[in-house]
Amino acid sequence: MAKMRCRMRLGEVPLHLYQVIAGFELLARRGVIELEIAWDTGRAAGKPRLPYNMLEVILDGEIRLLYDLNDGYDNLARDPDELYGPLLKHYDLCFKRSFSAKRNAALTHGGKIRPLGLNYWVTIPGSAAHRPAPLDPPKEKLKKLVRMLPITSHYNGWYTIETFEDEPKPDAPPNILFMARMWDVQGDPGWQLTEAKREERHYINEQRARTIRLCREAFGDRFHGGVAPTRFALERYPDLVIADRRAVTRRAYLERMKRSVICIATMGLHQSIGWKFAEYVAASKAIVTETLHYEVPGIFGEGRNYLSFRTPEECVEAVDRLIRDDRLRLSLMRNNRNYYRRHVRPDRLVLNSLMAAIGASRTEHGAAEGWM
């Protein structure tokens, strides 16, 4: 099979894009594809600037692909069709992290959208994503320089593929983990939130808070949980803050996650499936999650890869079920390991999208020839 030729165009490169960039780079290093990376500078005529958390790939010189790693549909525009309608007319397919067939049906070119899969901050040594991009904001350029230093807690080396991967542990005690952050309901500096988005943040915070409190009460020392010591959390949820700052470093969190068996996830901003969920899948954990609002490719679902809940009380019930049911717990862990290898690992996630794009192109060409 001839190598696929991929020309990637990058604008601003935030953390959400690292996984996809790493996937393309791994495929190139293994000789599966030929990869060229072009960096937008903001001065090219006739080239519209790529929206935040998106990158473009031209496959084999003709198939135009857009990768969208945004949390939802309305975080860049109040009316999603105002963004996606004009944008998608320039592409053959869009692979979207937060994929909803129902929401796509309401978009002008929603039929072009395909599910990309679970997203998390993961990278590989020497990735192009690590370098400050011409269109990165000055603050992000500085952060990228800091992430190159091994002495920092956000060192790129703490986010490589191998740091997340783990095998199911059938004989490990069913310890439980839920470490989270609280969102400032007034928004981030320089970012004005709508009333609906403030209410969403309040809901997320309260859901996480009650889940942690109930799990502490129900499971005692078997449960490890709390929230990061931000100013907002210290003011509003002081009883939940993890006081030891060393315990919330990246290294400490990864070590704790590897030792845990049952891991809890809640809804992210814009109803997204958060990074933690993908990290749990990569580490072969038995997952208990708040109801998922988006769809992923492949065979993945309730009772196979996770148990879901709507309320904190239901979360406690699901965790208790996994503690008592060794067979179910191990089944979830093994299924997540297999799903990770087929659909989440960066090179597989990207390869799956490229093969889907080629398949769709052949189908379209075949249909066109049938009418000639």
Short mmCIF file of C-alpha atoms in Angstrom, two decimals:
data_model
loop_
_atom_site.label_atom_id
_atom_site.label_comp_id
_atom_site.label_asym_id
_atom_site.label_seq_id
_atom_site.Cartn_x
_atom_site.Cartn_y
_atom_site.Cartn_z
CA MET A 1 0.00 0.00 0.00
CA ALA A 2 1.39 3.41 -0.99
CA LYS A 3 2.07 5.91 1.76
CA MET A 4 -0.68 8.41 2.40
CA ARG A 5 0.45 11.99 1.89
CA CYS A 6 -0.70 14.41 4.58
CA ARG A 7 -0.21 18.16 4.60
CA MET A 8 -1.14 19.56 7.99
CA ARG A 9 -1.91 23.25 8.49
CA LEU A 10 -1.59 24.62 12.01
CA GLY A 11 -2.69 27.96 13.39
CA GLU A 12 -2.80 28.41 17.13
CA VAL A 13 -1.78 25.13 18.81
CA PRO A 14 -3.43 24.66 22.23
CA LEU A 15 -3.18 21.52 24.35
CA HIS A 16 -6.29 19.90 22.88
CA LEU A 17 -4.48 19.46 19.54
CA TYR A 18 -1.42 17.66 20.94
CA GLN A 19 -3.01 14.19 20.69
CA VAL A 20 -3.85 14.50 16.99
CA ILE A 21 -0.52 16.09 16.08
CA ALA A 22 1.29 13.28 17.94
CA GLY A 23 -0.78 10.70 16.07
CA PHE A 24 0.23 12.06 12.67
CA GLU A 25 3.87 12.32 13.76
CA LEU A 26 3.93 8.71 14.99
CA LEU A 27 2.48 7.47 11.70
CA ALA A 28 5.12 9.46 9.82
CA ARG A 29 7.96 8.12 11.96
CA ARG A 30 6.76 4.58 11.28
CA GLY A 31 6.59 5.14 7.54
CA VAL A 32 2.81 4.86 7.25
CA ILE A 33 2.34 8.40 5.96
CA GLU A 34 4.36 11.25 4.52
CA LEU A 35 3.79 14.33 6.68
CA GLU A 36 4.34 17.99 5.90
CA ILE A 37 3.50 20.64 8.49
CA ALA A 38 2.69 24.21 7.45
CA TRP A 39 2.44 26.97 10.05
CA ASP A 40 0.02 29.84 9.59
CA THR A 41 1.54 33.23 10.26
CA GLY A 42 -1.60 35.29 9.78
CA ARG A 43 -0.20 36.96 6.67
CA ALA A 44 -1.15 34.45 3.95
CA ALA A 45 -3.67 35.85 1.47
CA GLY A 46 -6.79 33.81 0.78
CA LYS A 47 -6.29 31.48 3.75
CA PRO A 48 -8.89 31.97 6.49
CA ARG A 49 -7.54 31.60 10.00
CA LEU A 50 -8.32 28.24 11.56
CA PRO A 51 -10.73 28.43 14.51
CA TYR A 52 -9.48 27.65 18.00
CA ASN A 53 -8.76 23.96 18.72
CA MET A 54 -8.89 23.02 15.04
CA LEU A 55 -6.33 21.90 12.47
CA GLU A 56 -6.50 21.13 8.76
CA VAL A 57 -5.11 18.16 6.81
CA ILE A 58 -5.06 17.72 3.04
CA LEU A 59 -4.91 13.97 2.35
CA ASP A 60 -3.26 12.78 -0.87
CA GLY A 61 -3.49 16.26 -2.31
CA GLU A 62 -7.27 16.28 -2.65
CA ILE A 63 -9.27 15.16 0.41
CA ARG A 64 -9.81 18.16 2.67
CA LEU A 65 -10.09 17.24 6.35
CA LEU A 66 -10.81 19.34 9.41
CA TYR A 67 -10.05 18.11 12.94
CA ASP A 68 -12.14 19.79 15.63
CA LEU A 69 -11.06 19.20 19.24
CA ASN A 70 -13.40 21.70 20.87
CA ASP A 71 -15.34 20.79 24.01
CA GLY A 72 -18.72 21.26 22.37
CA TYR A 73 -20.66 23.03 19.64
CA ASP A 74 -21.32 26.42 21.23
CA ASN A 75 -18.09 27.36 22.98
CA LEU A 76 -16.87 29.41 19.98
CA ALA A 77 -20.24 30.77 18.83
CA ARG A 78 -23.66 31.05 20.45
CA ASP A 79 -25.26 29.76 17.25
CA PRO A 80 -23.20 26.72 16.13
CA ASP A 81 -24.41 27.00 12.53
CA GLU A 82 -22.93 30.49 12.28
CA LEU A 83 -19.52 28.87 12.80
CA TYR A 84 -19.87 25.44 11.24
CA GLY A 85 -22.04 26.37 8.25
CA PRO A 86 -19.50 28.61 6.47
CA LEU A 87 -16.55 26.58 7.78
CA LEU A 88 -17.56 23.10 6.66
CA LYS A 89 -18.29 24.09 3.07
CA HIS A 90 -14.50 24.24 2.58
CA TYR A 91 -13.94 20.61 3.72
CA ASP A 92 -14.90 17.12 2.64
CA LEU A 93 -15.06 15.77 6.19
CA CYS A 94 -14.72 17.05 9.73
CA PHE A 95 -13.58 14.71 12.51
CA LYS A 96 -15.04 16.09 15.72
CA ARG A 97 -14.11 15.18 19.27
CA SER A 98 -17.48 16.18 20.78
CA PHE A 99 -19.73 14.46 18.26
CA SER A 100 -23.52 14.43 18.40
CA ALA A 101 -25.57 13.06 15.51
CA LYS A 102 -28.59 14.98 16.80
CA ARG A 103 -26.75 18.30 16.87
CA ASN A 104 -25.15 17.65 13.49
CA ALA A 105 -28.61 17.25 11.95
CA ALA A 106 -29.31 20.89 12.79
CA LEU A 107 -26.18 22.16 10.98
CA THR A 108 -26.07 23.19 7.33
CA HIS A 109 -23.23 20.79 6.49
CA GLY A 110 -23.64 18.51 9.51
CA GLY A 111 -23.51 15.39 7.33
CA LYS A 112 -19.79 15.98 6.84
CA ILE A 113 -19.03 15.50 10.54
CA ARG A 114 -17.64 12.18 11.81
CA PRO A 115 -16.78 11.12 15.38
CA LEU A 116 -13.08 11.48 16.17
CA GLY A 117 -12.99 9.94 19.63
CA LEU A 118 -11.79 10.59 23.16
CA ASN A 119 -9.36 13.45 23.69
CA TYR A 120 -6.72 14.13 26.33
CA TRP A 121 -3.47 16.03 26.71
CA VAL A 122 -0.96 13.49 25.43
CA THR A 123 2.16 13.93 23.35
CA ILE A 124 5.43 12.36 22.16
CA PRO A 125 9.06 13.46 22.55
CA GLY A 126 10.10 16.00 19.94
CA SER A 127 6.57 16.84 18.81
CA ALA A 128 6.10 19.96 16.71
CA ALA A 129 3.26 20.89 19.08
CA HIS A 130 5.81 21.75 21.78
CA ARG A 131 7.30 24.69 19.90
CA PRO A 132 5.69 28.12 20.16
CA ALA A 133 3.56 28.57 17.05
CA PRO A 134 3.51 31.92 15.21
CA LEU A 135 -0.18 32.40 16.06
CA ASP A 136 0.03 31.26 19.69
CA PRO A 137 -0.83 34.08 22.13
CA PRO A 138 2.25 35.47 23.96
CA LYS A 139 1.18 33.83 27.24
CA GLU A 140 0.90 30.42 25.56
CA LYS A 141 4.32 30.83 23.91
CA LEU A 142 5.83 31.40 27.35
CA LYS A 143 4.00 28.37 28.76
CA LYS A 144 5.41 26.21 25.97
CA LEU A 145 8.94 27.26 26.85
CA VAL A 146 8.26 26.36 30.50
CA ARG A 147 6.89 22.94 29.49
CA MET A 148 10.24 22.10 27.91
CA LEU A 149 11.89 22.18 31.36
CA PRO A 150 12.00 18.83 33.24
CA ILE A 151 11.92 20.63 36.59
CA THR A 152 8.35 21.90 36.08
CA SER A 153 5.13 20.05 36.94
CA HIS A 154 3.81 20.63 33.41
CA TYR A 155 6.88 19.24 31.67
CA ASN A 156 5.96 17.66 28.33
CA GLY A 157 7.58 14.43 29.50
CA TRP A 158 4.77 13.92 32.03
CA TYR A 159 2.25 13.69 29.19
CA THR A 160 3.80 11.10 26.89
CA ILE A 161 1.81 8.08 25.76
CA GLU A 162 3.60 5.68 28.09
CA THR A 163 2.89 7.72 31.23
CA PHE A 164 -0.83 6.96 30.94
CA GLU A 165 -0.81 3.36 29.75
CA ASP A 166 -1.40 0.55 32.23
CA GLU A 167 -2.71 -3.01 32.28
CA PRO A 168 -5.80 -4.26 34.17
CA LYS A 169 -4.98 -5.33 37.72
CA PRO A 170 -7.36 -8.17 38.63
CA ASP A 171 -5.86 -8.74 42.07
CA ALA A 172 -5.57 -5.11 43.18
CA PRO A 173 -7.92 -3.89 45.94
CA PRO A 174 -10.78 -1.82 44.47
CA ASN A 175 -9.56 1.61 45.54
CA ILE A 176 -11.52 4.58 44.23
CA LEU A 177 -10.28 7.88 42.77
CA PHE A 178 -11.96 11.17 41.97
CA MET A 179 -9.73 14.25 41.85
CA ALA A 180 -11.25 17.26 40.12
CA ARG A 181 -11.16 21.02 39.72
CA MET A 182 -13.79 23.64 40.36
CA TRP A 183 -14.68 26.22 37.72
CA ASP A 184 -14.96 29.89 38.64
CA VAL A 185 -18.58 30.74 37.82
CA GLN A 186 -17.57 34.27 36.84
CA GLY A 187 -15.36 32.90 34.08
CA ASP A 188 -11.70 33.22 33.29
CA PRO A 189 -9.93 36.61 33.03
CA GLY A 190 -10.82 38.33 29.76
CA TRP A 191 -13.60 35.84 28.96
CA GLN A 192 -17.23 36.88 29.43
CA LEU A 193 -19.60 34.02 30.22
CA THR A 194 -23.28 33.92 29.34
CA GLU A 195 -25.76 33.24 32.11
CA ALA A 196 -26.28 29.72 30.73
CA LYS A 197 -22.54 29.00 30.90
CA ARG A 198 -22.32 30.35 34.46
CA GLU A 199 -25.17 28.04 35.41
CA GLU A 200 -23.39 25.12 33.74
CA ARG A 201 -20.24 25.78 35.77
CA HIS A 202 -22.27 25.99 38.97
CA TYR A 203 -23.95 22.67 38.15
CA ILE A 204 -20.59 21.00 37.43
CA ASN A 205 -19.11 22.30 40.69
CA GLU A 206 -22.07 21.18 42.80
CA GLN A 207 -22.21 17.77 41.14
CA ARG A 208 -18.51 17.21 41.84
CA ALA A 209 -18.75 18.49 45.38
CA ARG A 210 -21.66 16.26 46.39
CA THR A 211 -20.09 13.26 44.65
CA ILE A 212 -16.87 13.67 46.63
CA ARG A 213 -18.68 14.17 49.93
CA LEU A 214 -20.92 11.13 49.47
CA CYS A 215 -18.02 8.93 48.38
CA ARG A 216 -15.96 9.97 51.39
CA GLU A 217 -18.89 9.08 53.62
CA ALA A 218 -19.66 5.77 51.90
CA PHE A 219 -16.18 4.40 51.24
CA GLY A 220 -13.89 5.96 53.84
CA ASP A 221 -10.17 5.31 53.35
CA ARG A 222 -10.86 3.26 50.23
CA PHE A 223 -11.76 6.53 48.47
CA HIS A 224 -9.25 9.22 47.55
CA GLY A 225 -10.78 12.43 46.28
CA GLY A 226 -10.88 16.18 46.47
CA VAL A 227 -10.39 19.30 44.41
CA ALA A 228 -7.36 21.30 43.32
CA PRO A 229 -6.41 24.19 45.66
CA THR A 230 -7.45 27.12 43.47
CA ARG A 231 -8.54 30.45 44.95
CA PHE A 232 -12.13 29.81 43.90
CA ALA A 233 -12.18 26.33 45.47
CA LEU A 234 -10.62 27.59 48.71
CA GLU A 235 -13.35 30.24 48.98
CA ARG A 236 -16.36 28.10 48.03
CA TYR A 237 -15.42 24.48 48.81
CA PRO A 238 -12.71 24.59 51.52
CA ASP A 239 -13.70 21.18 52.94
CA LEU A 240 -12.94 19.51 49.61
CA VAL A 241 -9.58 21.10 48.82
CA ILE A 242 -6.58 18.76 48.79
CA ALA A 243 -4.33 20.67 51.18
CA ASP A 244 -1.05 18.99 50.25
CA ARG A 245 -0.02 20.70 47.01
CA ARG A 246 2.48 17.94 46.32
CA ALA A 247 -0.44 15.51 46.05
CA VAL A 248 -1.93 17.40 43.11
CA THR A 249 1.23 17.59 41.00
CA ARG A 250 1.12 15.77 37.70
CA ARG A 251 3.53 13.10 38.86
CA ALA A 252 1.61 12.44 42.08
CA TYR A 253 -1.72 12.30 40.24
CA LEU A 254 -0.45 9.77 37.69
CA GLU A 255 1.00 7.58 40.41
CA ARG A 256 -2.27 7.73 42.33
CA MET A 257 -4.31 6.93 39.23
CA LYS A 258 -2.13 3.92 38.42
CA ARG A 259 -2.72 2.58 41.95
CA SER A 260 -6.48 3.10 41.72
CA VAL A 261 -8.89 0.61 40.17
CA ILE A 262 -12.26 2.42 40.09
CA CYS A 263 -12.12 5.96 38.69
CA ILE A 264 -14.93 8.51 38.65
CA ALA A 265 -15.61 11.12 35.95
CA THR A 266 -18.18 13.89 35.66
CA MET A 267 -19.37 16.09 32.80
CA GLY A 268 -16.90 18.68 31.52
CA LEU A 269 -17.50 22.17 30.20
CA HIS A 270 -19.95 22.40 27.29
CA GLN A 271 -21.15 18.88 28.25
CA SER A 272 -17.82 17.48 27.05
CA ILE A 273 -16.25 14.13 27.87
CA GLY A 274 -13.27 15.38 29.83
CA TRP A 275 -9.60 14.53 29.51
CA LYS A 276 -9.73 12.45 32.68
CA PHE A 277 -12.14 10.02 31.06
CA ALA A 278 -9.69 9.32 28.22
CA GLU A 279 -6.85 9.00 30.72
CA TYR A 280 -8.83 6.37 32.62
CA VAL A 281 -9.41 4.41 29.41
CA ALA A 282 -5.69 4.58 28.57
CA ALA A 283 -4.88 3.24 32.04
CA SER A 284 -7.40 0.36 31.83
CA LYS A 285 -9.58 1.53 34.70
CA ALA A 286 -13.09 0.54 35.75
CA ILE A 287 -14.94 3.79 35.09
CA VAL A 288 -17.98 5.28 36.76
CA THR A 289 -19.11 8.35 34.85
CA GLU A 290 -21.84 10.92 34.75
CA THR A 291 -24.07 10.42 31.70
CA LEU A 292 -22.17 11.01 28.45
CA HIS A 293 -23.60 13.59 26.04
CA TYR A 294 -21.41 12.80 23.03
CA GLU A 295 -20.67 9.74 20.91
CA VAL A 296 -17.38 8.03 20.09
CA PRO A 297 -16.43 5.60 17.30
CA GLY A 298 -16.31 1.85 17.76
CA ILE A 299 -18.06 -0.40 20.25
CA PHE A 300 -18.11 1.52 23.52
CA GLY A 301 -20.89 1.82 26.03
CA GLU A 302 -22.73 1.32 29.29
CA GLY A 303 -21.95 -1.93 31.09
CA ARG A 304 -19.11 -2.67 28.68
CA ASN A 305 -16.67 0.18 29.34
CA TYR A 306 -18.28 2.11 32.17
CA LEU A 307 -21.23 2.43 34.52
CA SER A 308 -23.08 5.74 34.32
CA PHE A 309 -24.94 7.88 36.84
CA ARG A 310 -27.15 10.96 36.84
CA THR A 311 -26.92 11.89 40.51
CA PRO A 312 -24.16 11.59 43.13
CA GLU A 313 -26.32 9.03 44.92
CA GLU A 314 -26.37 6.88 41.78
CA CYS A 315 -22.60 7.28 41.55
CA VAL A 316 -22.19 5.76 45.01
CA GLU A 317 -24.45 2.87 44.01
CA ALA A 318 -22.43 2.21 40.84
CA VAL A 319 -19.12 2.30 42.69
CA ASP A 320 -20.47 -0.06 45.33
CA ARG A 321 -21.62 -2.44 42.60
CA LEU A 322 -18.10 -2.54 41.13
CA ILE A 323 -16.55 -3.14 44.53
CA ARG A 324 -18.79 -6.17 45.05
CA ASP A 325 -18.71 -7.54 41.48
CA ASP A 326 -15.15 -8.64 40.69
CA ARG A 327 -16.09 -10.08 37.31
CA LEU A 328 -17.79 -6.90 36.07
CA ARG A 329 -14.97 -4.72 37.35
CA LEU A 330 -12.33 -6.75 35.51
CA SER A 331 -14.46 -6.85 32.37
CA LEU A 332 -14.64 -3.04 32.24
CA MET A 333 -10.89 -2.80 32.71
CA ARG A 334 -10.08 -5.27 29.96
CA ASN A 335 -12.58 -3.73 27.55
CA ASN A 336 -11.09 -0.29 28.13
CA ARG A 337 -7.59 -1.57 27.49
CA ASN A 338 -8.74 -3.04 24.18
CA TYR A 339 -10.70 0.05 23.21
CA TYR A 340 -7.71 2.26 23.95
CA ARG A 341 -5.47 0.24 21.67
CA ARG A 342 -7.98 0.37 18.81
CA HIS A 343 -9.43 3.87 19.13
CA VAL A 344 -7.72 6.21 21.62
CA ARG A 345 -3.95 5.84 21.32
CA PRO A 346 -2.91 8.84 19.17
CA ASP A 347 -1.61 6.90 16.17
CA ARG A 348 -4.69 4.64 16.06
CA LEU A 349 -7.12 7.52 16.50
CA VAL A 350 -5.53 9.36 13.56
CA LEU A 351 -5.12 6.26 11.38
CA ASN A 352 -8.79 5.39 11.91
CA SER A 353 -9.79 8.85 10.74
CA LEU A 354 -7.59 8.65 7.63
CA MET A 355 -8.98 5.26 6.68
CA ALA A 356 -12.52 6.55 7.20
CA ALA A 357 -11.75 9.53 4.97
CA ILE A 358 -10.36 7.32 2.20
CA GLY A 359 -13.35 5.00 2.48
CA ALA A 360 -15.79 7.91 2.24
CA SER A 361 -13.92 9.32 -0.75
CA ARG A 362 -14.03 6.00 -2.60
CA THR A 363 -17.73 5.63 -1.88
CA GLU A 364 -18.41 9.13 -3.18
CA HIS A 365 -16.34 8.58 -6.33
CA GLY A 366 -18.01 5.22 -6.93
CA ALA A 367 -21.44 6.77 -6.61
CA ALA A 368 -20.46 9.57 -8.98
CA GLU A 369 -19.15 7.10 -11.58
CA GLY A 370 -22.40 5.16 -11.34
CA TRP A 371 -24.27 8.23 -12.61
CA MET A 372 -21.92 8.81 -15.55
#
